[in-house]
Coordinates of C-alpha atoms and ligand atoms in Angstrom, one line a residue:
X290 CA -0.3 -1.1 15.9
X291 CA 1.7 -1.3 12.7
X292 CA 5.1 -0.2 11.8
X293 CA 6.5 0.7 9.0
X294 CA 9.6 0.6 7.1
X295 CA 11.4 3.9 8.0
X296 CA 9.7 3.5 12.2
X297 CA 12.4 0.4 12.0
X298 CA 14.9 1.3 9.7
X299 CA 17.4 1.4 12.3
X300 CA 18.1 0.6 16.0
X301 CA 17.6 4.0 17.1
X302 CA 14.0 4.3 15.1
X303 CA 13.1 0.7 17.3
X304 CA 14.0 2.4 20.0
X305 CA 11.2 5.1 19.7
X306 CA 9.0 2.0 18.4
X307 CA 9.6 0.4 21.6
X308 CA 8.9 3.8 24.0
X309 CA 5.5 4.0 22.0
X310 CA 4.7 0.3 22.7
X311 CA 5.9 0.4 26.4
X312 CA 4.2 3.4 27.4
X313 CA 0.9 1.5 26.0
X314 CA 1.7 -1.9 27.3
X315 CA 2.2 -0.5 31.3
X316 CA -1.1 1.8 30.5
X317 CA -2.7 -2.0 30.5
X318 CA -3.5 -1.8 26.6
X319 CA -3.3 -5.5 25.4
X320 CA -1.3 -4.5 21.6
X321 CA -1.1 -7.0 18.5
X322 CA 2.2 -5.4 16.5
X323 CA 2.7 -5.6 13.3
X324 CA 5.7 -4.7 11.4
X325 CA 7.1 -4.1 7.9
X326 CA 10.6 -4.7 7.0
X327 CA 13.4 -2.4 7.5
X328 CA 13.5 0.6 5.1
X329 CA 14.5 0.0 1.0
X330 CA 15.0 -3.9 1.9
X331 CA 11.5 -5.2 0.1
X332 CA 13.4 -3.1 -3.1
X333 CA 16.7 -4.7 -2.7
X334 CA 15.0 -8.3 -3.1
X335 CA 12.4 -7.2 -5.7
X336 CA 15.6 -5.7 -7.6
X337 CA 17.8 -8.8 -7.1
X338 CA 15.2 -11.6 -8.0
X339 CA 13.9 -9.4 -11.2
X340 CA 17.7 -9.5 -12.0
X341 CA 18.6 -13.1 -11.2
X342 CA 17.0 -15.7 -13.9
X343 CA 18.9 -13.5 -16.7
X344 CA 22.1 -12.4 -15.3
X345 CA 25.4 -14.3 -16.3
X346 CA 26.8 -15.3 -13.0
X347 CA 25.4 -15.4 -9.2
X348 CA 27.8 -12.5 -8.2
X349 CA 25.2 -10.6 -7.3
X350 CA 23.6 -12.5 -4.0
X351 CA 26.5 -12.6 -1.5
X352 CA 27.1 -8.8 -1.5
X353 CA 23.0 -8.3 -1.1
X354 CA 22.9 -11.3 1.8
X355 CA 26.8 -9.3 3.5
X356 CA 24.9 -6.4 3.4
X357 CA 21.7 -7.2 4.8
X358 CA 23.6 -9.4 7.3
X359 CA 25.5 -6.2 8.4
X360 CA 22.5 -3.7 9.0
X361 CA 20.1 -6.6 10.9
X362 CA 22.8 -7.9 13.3
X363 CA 24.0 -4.2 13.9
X364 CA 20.5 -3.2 14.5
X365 CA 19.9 -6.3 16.8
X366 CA 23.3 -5.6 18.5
X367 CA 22.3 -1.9 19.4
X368 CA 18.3 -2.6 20.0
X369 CA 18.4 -5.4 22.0
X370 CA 22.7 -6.6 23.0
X371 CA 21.3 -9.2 25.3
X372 CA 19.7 -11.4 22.8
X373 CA 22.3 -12.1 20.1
X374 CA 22.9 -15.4 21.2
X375 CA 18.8 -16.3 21.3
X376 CA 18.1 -14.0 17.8
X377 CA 21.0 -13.9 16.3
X378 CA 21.2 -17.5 15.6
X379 CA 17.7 -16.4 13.8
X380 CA 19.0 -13.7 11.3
X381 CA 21.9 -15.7 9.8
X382 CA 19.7 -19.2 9.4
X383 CA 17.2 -16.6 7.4
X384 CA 20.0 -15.2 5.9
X385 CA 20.9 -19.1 4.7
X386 CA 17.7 -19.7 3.3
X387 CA 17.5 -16.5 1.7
X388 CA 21.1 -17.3 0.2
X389 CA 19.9 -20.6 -1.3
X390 CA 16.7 -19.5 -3.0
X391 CA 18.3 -16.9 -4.6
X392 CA 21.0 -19.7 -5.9
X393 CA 18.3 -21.7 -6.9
X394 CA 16.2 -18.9 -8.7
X395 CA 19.7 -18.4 -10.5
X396 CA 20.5 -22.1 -11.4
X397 CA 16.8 -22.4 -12.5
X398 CA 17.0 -19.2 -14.5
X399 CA 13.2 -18.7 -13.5
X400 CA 11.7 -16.4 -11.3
X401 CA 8.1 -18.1 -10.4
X402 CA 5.4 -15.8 -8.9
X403 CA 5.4 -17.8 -6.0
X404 CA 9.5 -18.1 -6.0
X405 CA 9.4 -14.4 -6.2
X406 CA 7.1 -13.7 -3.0
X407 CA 8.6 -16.0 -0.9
X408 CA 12.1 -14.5 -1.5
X409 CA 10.2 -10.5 -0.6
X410 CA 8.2 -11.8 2.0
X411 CA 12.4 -11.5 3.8
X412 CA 12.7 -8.5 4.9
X413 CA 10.1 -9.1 7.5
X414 CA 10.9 -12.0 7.9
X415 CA 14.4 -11.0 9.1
X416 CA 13.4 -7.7 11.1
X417 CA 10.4 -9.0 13.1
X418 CA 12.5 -11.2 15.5
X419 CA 14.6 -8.6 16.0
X420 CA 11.8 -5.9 17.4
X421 CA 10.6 -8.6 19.5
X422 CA 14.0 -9.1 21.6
X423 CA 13.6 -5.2 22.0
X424 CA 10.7 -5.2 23.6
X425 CA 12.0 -8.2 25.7
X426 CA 15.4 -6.3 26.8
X427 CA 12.7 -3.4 27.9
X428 CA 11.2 -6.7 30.3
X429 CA 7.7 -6.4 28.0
X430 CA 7.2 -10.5 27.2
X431 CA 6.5 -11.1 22.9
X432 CA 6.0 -13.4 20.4
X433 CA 6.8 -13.4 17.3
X434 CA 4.5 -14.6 14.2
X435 CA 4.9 -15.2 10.5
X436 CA 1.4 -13.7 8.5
X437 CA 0.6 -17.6 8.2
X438 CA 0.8 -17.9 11.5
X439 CA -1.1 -15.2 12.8
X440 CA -3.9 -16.6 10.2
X441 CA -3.9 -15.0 7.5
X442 CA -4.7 -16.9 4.7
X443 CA -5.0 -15.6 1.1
X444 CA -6.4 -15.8 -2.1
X445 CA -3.5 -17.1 -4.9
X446 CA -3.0 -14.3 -6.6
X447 CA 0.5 -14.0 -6.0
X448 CA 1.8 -10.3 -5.3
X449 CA -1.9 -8.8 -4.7
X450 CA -2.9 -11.5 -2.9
X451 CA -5.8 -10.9 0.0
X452 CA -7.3 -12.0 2.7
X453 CA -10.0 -14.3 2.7
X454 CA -13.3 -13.9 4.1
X455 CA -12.8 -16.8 7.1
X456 CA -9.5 -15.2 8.4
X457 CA -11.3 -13.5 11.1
X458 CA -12.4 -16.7 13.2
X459 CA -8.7 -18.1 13.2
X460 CA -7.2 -14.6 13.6
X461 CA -9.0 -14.7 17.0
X462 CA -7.9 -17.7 17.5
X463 CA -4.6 -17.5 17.1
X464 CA -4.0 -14.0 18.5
X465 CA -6.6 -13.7 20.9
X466 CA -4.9 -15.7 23.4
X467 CA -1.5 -14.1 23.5
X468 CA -2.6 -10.9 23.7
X469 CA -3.2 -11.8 27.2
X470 CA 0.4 -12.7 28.1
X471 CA 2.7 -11.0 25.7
X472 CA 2.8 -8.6 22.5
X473 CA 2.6 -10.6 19.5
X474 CA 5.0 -9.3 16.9
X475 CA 3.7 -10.0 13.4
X476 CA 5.3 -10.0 10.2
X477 CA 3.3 -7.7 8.1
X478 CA 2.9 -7.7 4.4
X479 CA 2.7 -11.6 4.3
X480 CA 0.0 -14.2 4.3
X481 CA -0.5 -18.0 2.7
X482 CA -2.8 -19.6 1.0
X483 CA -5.1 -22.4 2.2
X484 CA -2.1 -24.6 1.2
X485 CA 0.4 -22.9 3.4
X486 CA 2.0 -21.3 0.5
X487 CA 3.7 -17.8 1.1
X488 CA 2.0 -15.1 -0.5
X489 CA 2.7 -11.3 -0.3
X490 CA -0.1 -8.4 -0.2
X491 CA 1.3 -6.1 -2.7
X492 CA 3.7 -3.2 -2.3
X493 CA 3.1 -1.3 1.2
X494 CA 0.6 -4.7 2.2
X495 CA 2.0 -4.1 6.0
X496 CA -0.6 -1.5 6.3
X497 CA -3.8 -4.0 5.2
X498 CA -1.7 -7.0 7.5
X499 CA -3.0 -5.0 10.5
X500 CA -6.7 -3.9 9.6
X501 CA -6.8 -7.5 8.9
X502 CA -5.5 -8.6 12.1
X503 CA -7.4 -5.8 13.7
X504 CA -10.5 -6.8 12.1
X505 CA -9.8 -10.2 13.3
X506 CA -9.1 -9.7 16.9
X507 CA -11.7 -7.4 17.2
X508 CA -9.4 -4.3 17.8
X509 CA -11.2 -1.1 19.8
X510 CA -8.9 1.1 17.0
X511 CA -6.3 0.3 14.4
X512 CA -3.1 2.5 14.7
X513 CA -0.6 3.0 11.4
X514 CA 2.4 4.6 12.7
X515 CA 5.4 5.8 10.2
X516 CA 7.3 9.2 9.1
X517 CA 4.6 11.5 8.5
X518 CA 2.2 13.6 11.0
X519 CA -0.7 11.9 9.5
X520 CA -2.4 11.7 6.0
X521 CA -2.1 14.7 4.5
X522 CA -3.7 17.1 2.2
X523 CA -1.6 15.9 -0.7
X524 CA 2.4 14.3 -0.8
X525 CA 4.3 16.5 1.1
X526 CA 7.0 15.5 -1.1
X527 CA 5.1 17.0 -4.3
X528 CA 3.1 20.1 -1.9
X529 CA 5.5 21.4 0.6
X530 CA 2.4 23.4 2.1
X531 CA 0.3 20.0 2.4
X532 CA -1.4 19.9 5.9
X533 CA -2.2 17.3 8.2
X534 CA -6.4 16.3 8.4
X535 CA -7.5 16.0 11.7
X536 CA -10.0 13.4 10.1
X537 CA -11.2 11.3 7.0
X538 CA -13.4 8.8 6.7
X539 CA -13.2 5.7 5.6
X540 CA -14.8 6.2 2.1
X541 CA -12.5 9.1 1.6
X542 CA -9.4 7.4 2.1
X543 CA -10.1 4.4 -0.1
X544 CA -10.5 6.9 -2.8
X545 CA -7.2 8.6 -1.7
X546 CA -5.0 5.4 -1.2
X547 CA -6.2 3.9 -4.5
X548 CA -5.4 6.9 -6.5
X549 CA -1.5 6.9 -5.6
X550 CA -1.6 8.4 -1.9
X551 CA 1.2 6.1 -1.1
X552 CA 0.3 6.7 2.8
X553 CA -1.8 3.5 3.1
X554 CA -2.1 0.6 1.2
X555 CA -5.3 0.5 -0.8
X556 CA -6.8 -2.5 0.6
X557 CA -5.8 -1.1 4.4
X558 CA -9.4 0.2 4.9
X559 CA -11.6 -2.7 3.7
X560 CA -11.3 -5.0 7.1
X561 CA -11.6 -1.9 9.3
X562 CA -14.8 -1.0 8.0
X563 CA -16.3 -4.3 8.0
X564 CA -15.7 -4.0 11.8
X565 CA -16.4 -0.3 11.9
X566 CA -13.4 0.0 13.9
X567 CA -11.2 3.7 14.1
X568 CA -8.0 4.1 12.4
X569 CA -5.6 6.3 13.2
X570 CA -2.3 7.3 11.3
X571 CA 0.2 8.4 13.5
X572 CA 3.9 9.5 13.4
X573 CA 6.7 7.2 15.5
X574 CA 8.9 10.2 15.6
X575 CA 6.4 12.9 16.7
X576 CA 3.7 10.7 18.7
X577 CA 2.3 13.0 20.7
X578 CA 0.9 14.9 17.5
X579 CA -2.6 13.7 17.3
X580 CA -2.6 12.2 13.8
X581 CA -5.7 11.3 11.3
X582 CA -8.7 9.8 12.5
X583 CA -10.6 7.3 10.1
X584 CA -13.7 7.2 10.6
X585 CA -17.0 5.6 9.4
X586 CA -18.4 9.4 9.4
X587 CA -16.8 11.8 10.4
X588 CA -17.8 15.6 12.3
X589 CA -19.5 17.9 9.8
X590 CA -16.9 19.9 8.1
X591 CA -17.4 23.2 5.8
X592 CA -14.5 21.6 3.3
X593 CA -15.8 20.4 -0.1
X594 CA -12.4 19.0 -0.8
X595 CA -10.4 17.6 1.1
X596 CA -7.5 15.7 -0.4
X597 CA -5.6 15.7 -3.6
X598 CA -3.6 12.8 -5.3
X599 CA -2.1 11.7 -8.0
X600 CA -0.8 8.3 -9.8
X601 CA 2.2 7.9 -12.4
X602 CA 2.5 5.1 -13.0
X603 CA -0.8 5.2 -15.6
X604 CA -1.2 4.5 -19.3
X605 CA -4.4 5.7 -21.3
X606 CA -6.1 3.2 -23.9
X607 CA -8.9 4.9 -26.2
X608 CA -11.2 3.1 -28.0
X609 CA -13.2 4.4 -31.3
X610 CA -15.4 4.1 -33.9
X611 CA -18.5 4.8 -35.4
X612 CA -20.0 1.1 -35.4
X613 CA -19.7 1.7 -31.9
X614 CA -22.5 3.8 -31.5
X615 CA -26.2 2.4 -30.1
X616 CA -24.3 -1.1 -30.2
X617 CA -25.5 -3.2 -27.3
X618 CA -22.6 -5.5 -26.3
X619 CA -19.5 -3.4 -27.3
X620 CA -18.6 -2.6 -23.5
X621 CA -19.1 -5.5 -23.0
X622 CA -16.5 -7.4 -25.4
X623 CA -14.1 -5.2 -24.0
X624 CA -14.5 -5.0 -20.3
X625 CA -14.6 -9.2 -20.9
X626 CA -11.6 -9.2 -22.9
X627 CA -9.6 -7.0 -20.3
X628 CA -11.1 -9.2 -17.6
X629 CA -10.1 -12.1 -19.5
X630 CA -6.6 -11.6 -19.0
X631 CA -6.6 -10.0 -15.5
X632 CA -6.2 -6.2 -16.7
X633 CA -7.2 -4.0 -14.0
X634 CA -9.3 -1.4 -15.5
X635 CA -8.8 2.0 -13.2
X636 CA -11.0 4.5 -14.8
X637 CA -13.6 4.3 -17.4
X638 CA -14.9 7.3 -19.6
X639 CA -17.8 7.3 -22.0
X640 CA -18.0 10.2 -24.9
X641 CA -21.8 10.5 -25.2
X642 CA -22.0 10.4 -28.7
X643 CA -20.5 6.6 -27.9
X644 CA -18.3 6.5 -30.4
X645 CA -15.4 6.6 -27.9
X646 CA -14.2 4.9 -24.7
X647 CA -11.3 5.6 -22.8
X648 CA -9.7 3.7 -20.0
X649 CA -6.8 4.0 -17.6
X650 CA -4.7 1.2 -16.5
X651 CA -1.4 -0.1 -14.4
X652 CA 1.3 0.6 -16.8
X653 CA 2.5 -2.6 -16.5
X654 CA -0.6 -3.8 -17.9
X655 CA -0.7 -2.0 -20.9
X656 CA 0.8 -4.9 -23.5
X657 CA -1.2 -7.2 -22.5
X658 CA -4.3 -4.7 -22.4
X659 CA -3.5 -4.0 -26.1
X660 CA -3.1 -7.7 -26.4
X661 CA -6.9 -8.2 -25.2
X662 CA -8.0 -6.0 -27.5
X663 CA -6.9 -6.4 -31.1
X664 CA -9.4 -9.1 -32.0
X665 CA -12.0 -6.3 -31.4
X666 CA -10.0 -4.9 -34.1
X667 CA -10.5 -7.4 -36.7
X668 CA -13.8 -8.6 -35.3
X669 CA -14.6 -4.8 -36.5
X670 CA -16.4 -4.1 -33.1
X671 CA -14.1 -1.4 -33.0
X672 CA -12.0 1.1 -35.1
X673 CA -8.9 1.8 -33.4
X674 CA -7.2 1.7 -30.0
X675 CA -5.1 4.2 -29.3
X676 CA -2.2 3.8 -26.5
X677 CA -0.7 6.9 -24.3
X678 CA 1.9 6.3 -21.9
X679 CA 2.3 9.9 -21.0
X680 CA -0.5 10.3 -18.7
X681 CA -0.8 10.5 -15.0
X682 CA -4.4 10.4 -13.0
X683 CA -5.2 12.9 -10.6
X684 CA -7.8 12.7 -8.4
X685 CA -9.4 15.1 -5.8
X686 CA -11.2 13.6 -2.8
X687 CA -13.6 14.9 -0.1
X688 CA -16.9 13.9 1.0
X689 CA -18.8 17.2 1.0
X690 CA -18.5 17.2 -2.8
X691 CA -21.4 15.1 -3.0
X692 CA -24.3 17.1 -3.8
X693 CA -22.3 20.0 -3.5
X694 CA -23.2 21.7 -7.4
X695 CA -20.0 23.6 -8.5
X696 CA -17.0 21.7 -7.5
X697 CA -16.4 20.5 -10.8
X698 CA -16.5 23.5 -12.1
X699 CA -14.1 25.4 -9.8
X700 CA -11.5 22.1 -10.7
X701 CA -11.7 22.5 -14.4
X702 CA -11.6 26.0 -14.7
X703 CA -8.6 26.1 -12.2
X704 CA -6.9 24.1 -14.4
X705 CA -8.3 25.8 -17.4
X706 CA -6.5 29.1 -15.9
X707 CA -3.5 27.4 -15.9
X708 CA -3.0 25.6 -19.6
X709 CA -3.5 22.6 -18.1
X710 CA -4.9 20.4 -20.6
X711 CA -7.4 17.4 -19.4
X712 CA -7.8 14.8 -21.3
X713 CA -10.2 12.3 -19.5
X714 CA -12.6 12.9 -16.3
X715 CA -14.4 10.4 -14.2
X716 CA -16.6 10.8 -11.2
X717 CA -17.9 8.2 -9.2
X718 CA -21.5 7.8 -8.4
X719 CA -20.1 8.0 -5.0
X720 CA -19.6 12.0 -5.4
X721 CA -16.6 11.5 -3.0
X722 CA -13.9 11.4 -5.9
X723 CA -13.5 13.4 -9.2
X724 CA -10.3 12.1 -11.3
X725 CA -9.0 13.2 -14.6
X726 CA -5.9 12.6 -16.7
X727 CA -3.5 14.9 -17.8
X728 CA -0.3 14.9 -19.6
X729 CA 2.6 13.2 -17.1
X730 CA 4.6 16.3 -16.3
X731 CA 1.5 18.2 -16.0
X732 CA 0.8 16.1 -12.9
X733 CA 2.4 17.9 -9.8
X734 CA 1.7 21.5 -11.4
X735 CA -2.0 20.4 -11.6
X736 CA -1.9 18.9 -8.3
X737 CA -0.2 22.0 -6.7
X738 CA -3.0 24.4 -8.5
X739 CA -6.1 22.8 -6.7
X740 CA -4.1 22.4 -3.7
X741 CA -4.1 26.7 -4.0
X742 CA -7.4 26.9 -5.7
X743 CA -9.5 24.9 -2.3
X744 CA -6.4 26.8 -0.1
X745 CA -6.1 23.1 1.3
X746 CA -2.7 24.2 3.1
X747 CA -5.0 26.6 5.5
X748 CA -5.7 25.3 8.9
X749 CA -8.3 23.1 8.5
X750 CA -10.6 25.1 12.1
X751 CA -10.1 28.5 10.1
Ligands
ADP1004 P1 5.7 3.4 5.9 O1 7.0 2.8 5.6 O2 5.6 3.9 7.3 O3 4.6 2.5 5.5 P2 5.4 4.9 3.5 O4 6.6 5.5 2.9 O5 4.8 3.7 2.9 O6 5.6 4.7 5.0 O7 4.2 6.0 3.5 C1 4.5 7.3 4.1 C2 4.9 8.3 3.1 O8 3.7 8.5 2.2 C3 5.1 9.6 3.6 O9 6.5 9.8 4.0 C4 4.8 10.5 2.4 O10 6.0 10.9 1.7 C5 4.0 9.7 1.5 N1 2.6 10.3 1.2 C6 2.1 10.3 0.0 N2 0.9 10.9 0.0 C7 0.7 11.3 1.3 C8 -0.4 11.9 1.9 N3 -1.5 12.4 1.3 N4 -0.3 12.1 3.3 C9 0.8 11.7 3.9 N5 1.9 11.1 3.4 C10 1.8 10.9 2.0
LIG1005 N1 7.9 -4.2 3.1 C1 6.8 -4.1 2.2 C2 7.0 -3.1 1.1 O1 8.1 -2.5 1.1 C3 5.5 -3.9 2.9 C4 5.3 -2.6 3.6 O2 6.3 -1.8 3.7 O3 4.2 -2.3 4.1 O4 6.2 -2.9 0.3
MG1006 MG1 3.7 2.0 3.6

């Protein structure tokens, strides 16, 4: 069972966590936990270590480490007040560390990848021990486990790093036999490499800490608990009509996680389906609400589409010219060129006449992306490369489009209805996925007319 930010934000929140896991533990379940750090504390140390190596003076860390002193040891006092003197002891030599790091990021005025993980990898590092004496103060015995320690090791890309293909033999290992006796209490998010260096999973990794625990232990199901009923037909905070679905499968929400559905983490549904094991997504607050169920099929259901999405943070790159055309090797200097310098390419679109490409990217990539690709400029393999930051992807998901004629057409016509222009579509060979780009403030409209036009806010047994 995993935990996320807001399900531990606070004592109170814990205490719900806690109800869940009790009411599980004297059922006889034997539970792995894993847990993300509180709410908005991975930003504060993203935004202080971004700010450190330039800023004129340290002023900065001792109101960041006050303030995160304050909220942990208040949140220990309240969920578990018989433990300060074990945990409490815990927090502030964290707190220390943390303190020092950040000093030395600042004296060094250099922010390392690895620097930087280790400093984000705090928030859980600082919470985790603090669940774990609540569970003791309810009398239920736990452990508590860095990501390292729970054996997960990484690959070495720092901030997307993931796990590697033996973790599941020394998962077992390691977890296997506490289960047993206690609830281990894992920090999420975090893992190391095969030197025992601290790497982080990415931005929301907590959720793809515990299908890889899951996966490794062998889990009978893989529950993702935090502030929402389930996964829903699109971002309640974009759609407030968006419905819970009763059930996805896994294919389905890949698709919907990597397009932006900031529910799960992208990667969450890779070591779950290796194992073919059930996820379900769950709200702490409301836990008798049945959730999603991820599943490797799921029942028959009369829905083409299921799900819509969408994805800011995007830039567009076309590509042109006329030399381009029956060229054999022109993909291929740029997809190697892009590769080259780690640009992950999101969506690809071909113009059948060849003489265009178009791609989308990370934002943050797009420099270097048009970096990559100016020799092709003065190699003359291409004509010009056009830049657009003022994009944003949408896509819309559902396994019964495949084969299904006609979905495509509803979309575009939709969107045709309502003057929203498109300026790129991609579909999968999967079926499961159409995507397109439109303008950036276009987004939410265009997400909001699909979400009317496959009435995806209707109960779903209608
Ligand atoms: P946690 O801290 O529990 O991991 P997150 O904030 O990472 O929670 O993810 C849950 C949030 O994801 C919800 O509060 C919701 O605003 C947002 N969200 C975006 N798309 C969806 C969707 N399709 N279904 C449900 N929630 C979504
Ligand atoms: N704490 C990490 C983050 O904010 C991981 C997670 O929440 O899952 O991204
Ligand atoms: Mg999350």
């Amino acid at each position: 069972m995993k935990f996320g930010g807001t399900s531990v934000a606070d004592s109170k929140c814990i205490g719900s966590v806690v109800d869940i896991l009790e009411q599980h533990h004297k059922k006889g379940d034997e539970l792995a936990v894993v847990v993300s750090a509180q709410r908005g504390v991975t930003d504060q140390l993203i935004d202080i270590s971004a700010r450190l190596p330039s800023s004129k003076d340290a002023s900065d860390i001792e109101p960041l480490i006050k303030s995160l002193q304050t909220r942990h040891m208040s949140t220990l006092e309240e969920a578990a007040p018989g433990f300060i003197h074990e945990v409490g002891p815990i927090i502030e030599e964290r707190l220390q560390d943390l303190h020092n790091i950040l000093h030395a990021v600042h004296n060094l005025r250099e922010l390392t990848p690895r620097s930087k993980d280790y400093i984000i990898s705090y928030g859980e590092r600082l919470l985790a021990p603090i669940v774990a004496a609540a569970l003791e103060q309810r009398g239920i015995p736990s452990v508590v486990l860095d990501g390292c320690e729970a054996g997960i090791v990484t690959s070495t890309q720092h901030g997307e790093s993931t796990a590697l293909p033996d973790c599941d033999e020394r998962i077992q290992r390691r977890i296997r036999p506490i289960l047993k006796k206690s609830i281990p209490v894992i920090m999420g998010f975090m893992g190391c490499t095969q030197d025992g260096i601290v790497t982080t999973l990415g931005r929301s990794g907590s959720d793809y800490s515990a299908s890889i625990i899951g996966a490794g232990i062998d889990a009978n199901e893989i529950w993702i608990w935090t502030d929402v009923d389930g996964i829903m037909t699109s971002d309640p905070r974009v759609i407030n009509n968006a419905r819970v679905i009763p059930e996805l499968s896994y294919l389905e929400v890949m698709e919907l996680s990597y397009f932006g559905a900031k529910v799960m983490h992208p990667r969450s549904i890779e070591p779950a389906m290796r194992k073919n094991i059930l996820v379900r997504v769950k709200n702490t607050f409301n836990p008798t609400h049945p959730g999603t169920v991820i599943v490797r099929h799921q029942r028959p259901d009369h829905r083409v589409v299921k799900a819509l999405t969408y994805i800011e943070k995007v830039a567009a790159i076309n590509i042109n010219g006329a030399q381009m055309i029956g060229r054999p090797g022109v993909a291929k200097a740029i997809f190697s060129a892009l590769a080259d310098r780690e640009v992950n390419v999101m969506m690809i679109s071909q113009g059948s006449s060849e003489a265009n490409i178009s791609l989308i990217v990370d934002e943050a990539h797009l420099d270097i992306a048009s970096q990559a690709l100016s020799p092709l400029l003065s190699q003359g393999i291409v004509r010009e490369v056009i830049q657009n930051r003022n994009v944003c992807a949408v896509a819309v998901v559902g396994s019964g489009m495949v084969g299904a004629p006609g979905t495509g057409g509803r979309i575009f016509t939709a969107l045709g209805k309502a003057g929203i222009n498109v300026m790129i579509i991609s579909q999968g060979s999967c079926e499961a996925n159409i995507s397109f780009v439109v303008r950036q403030e276009d987004g939410p409209r265009a997400v909001r007319v699909l979400h009317d036009e496959f009435c995806l806010s209707e109960a779903i047994d209608a």
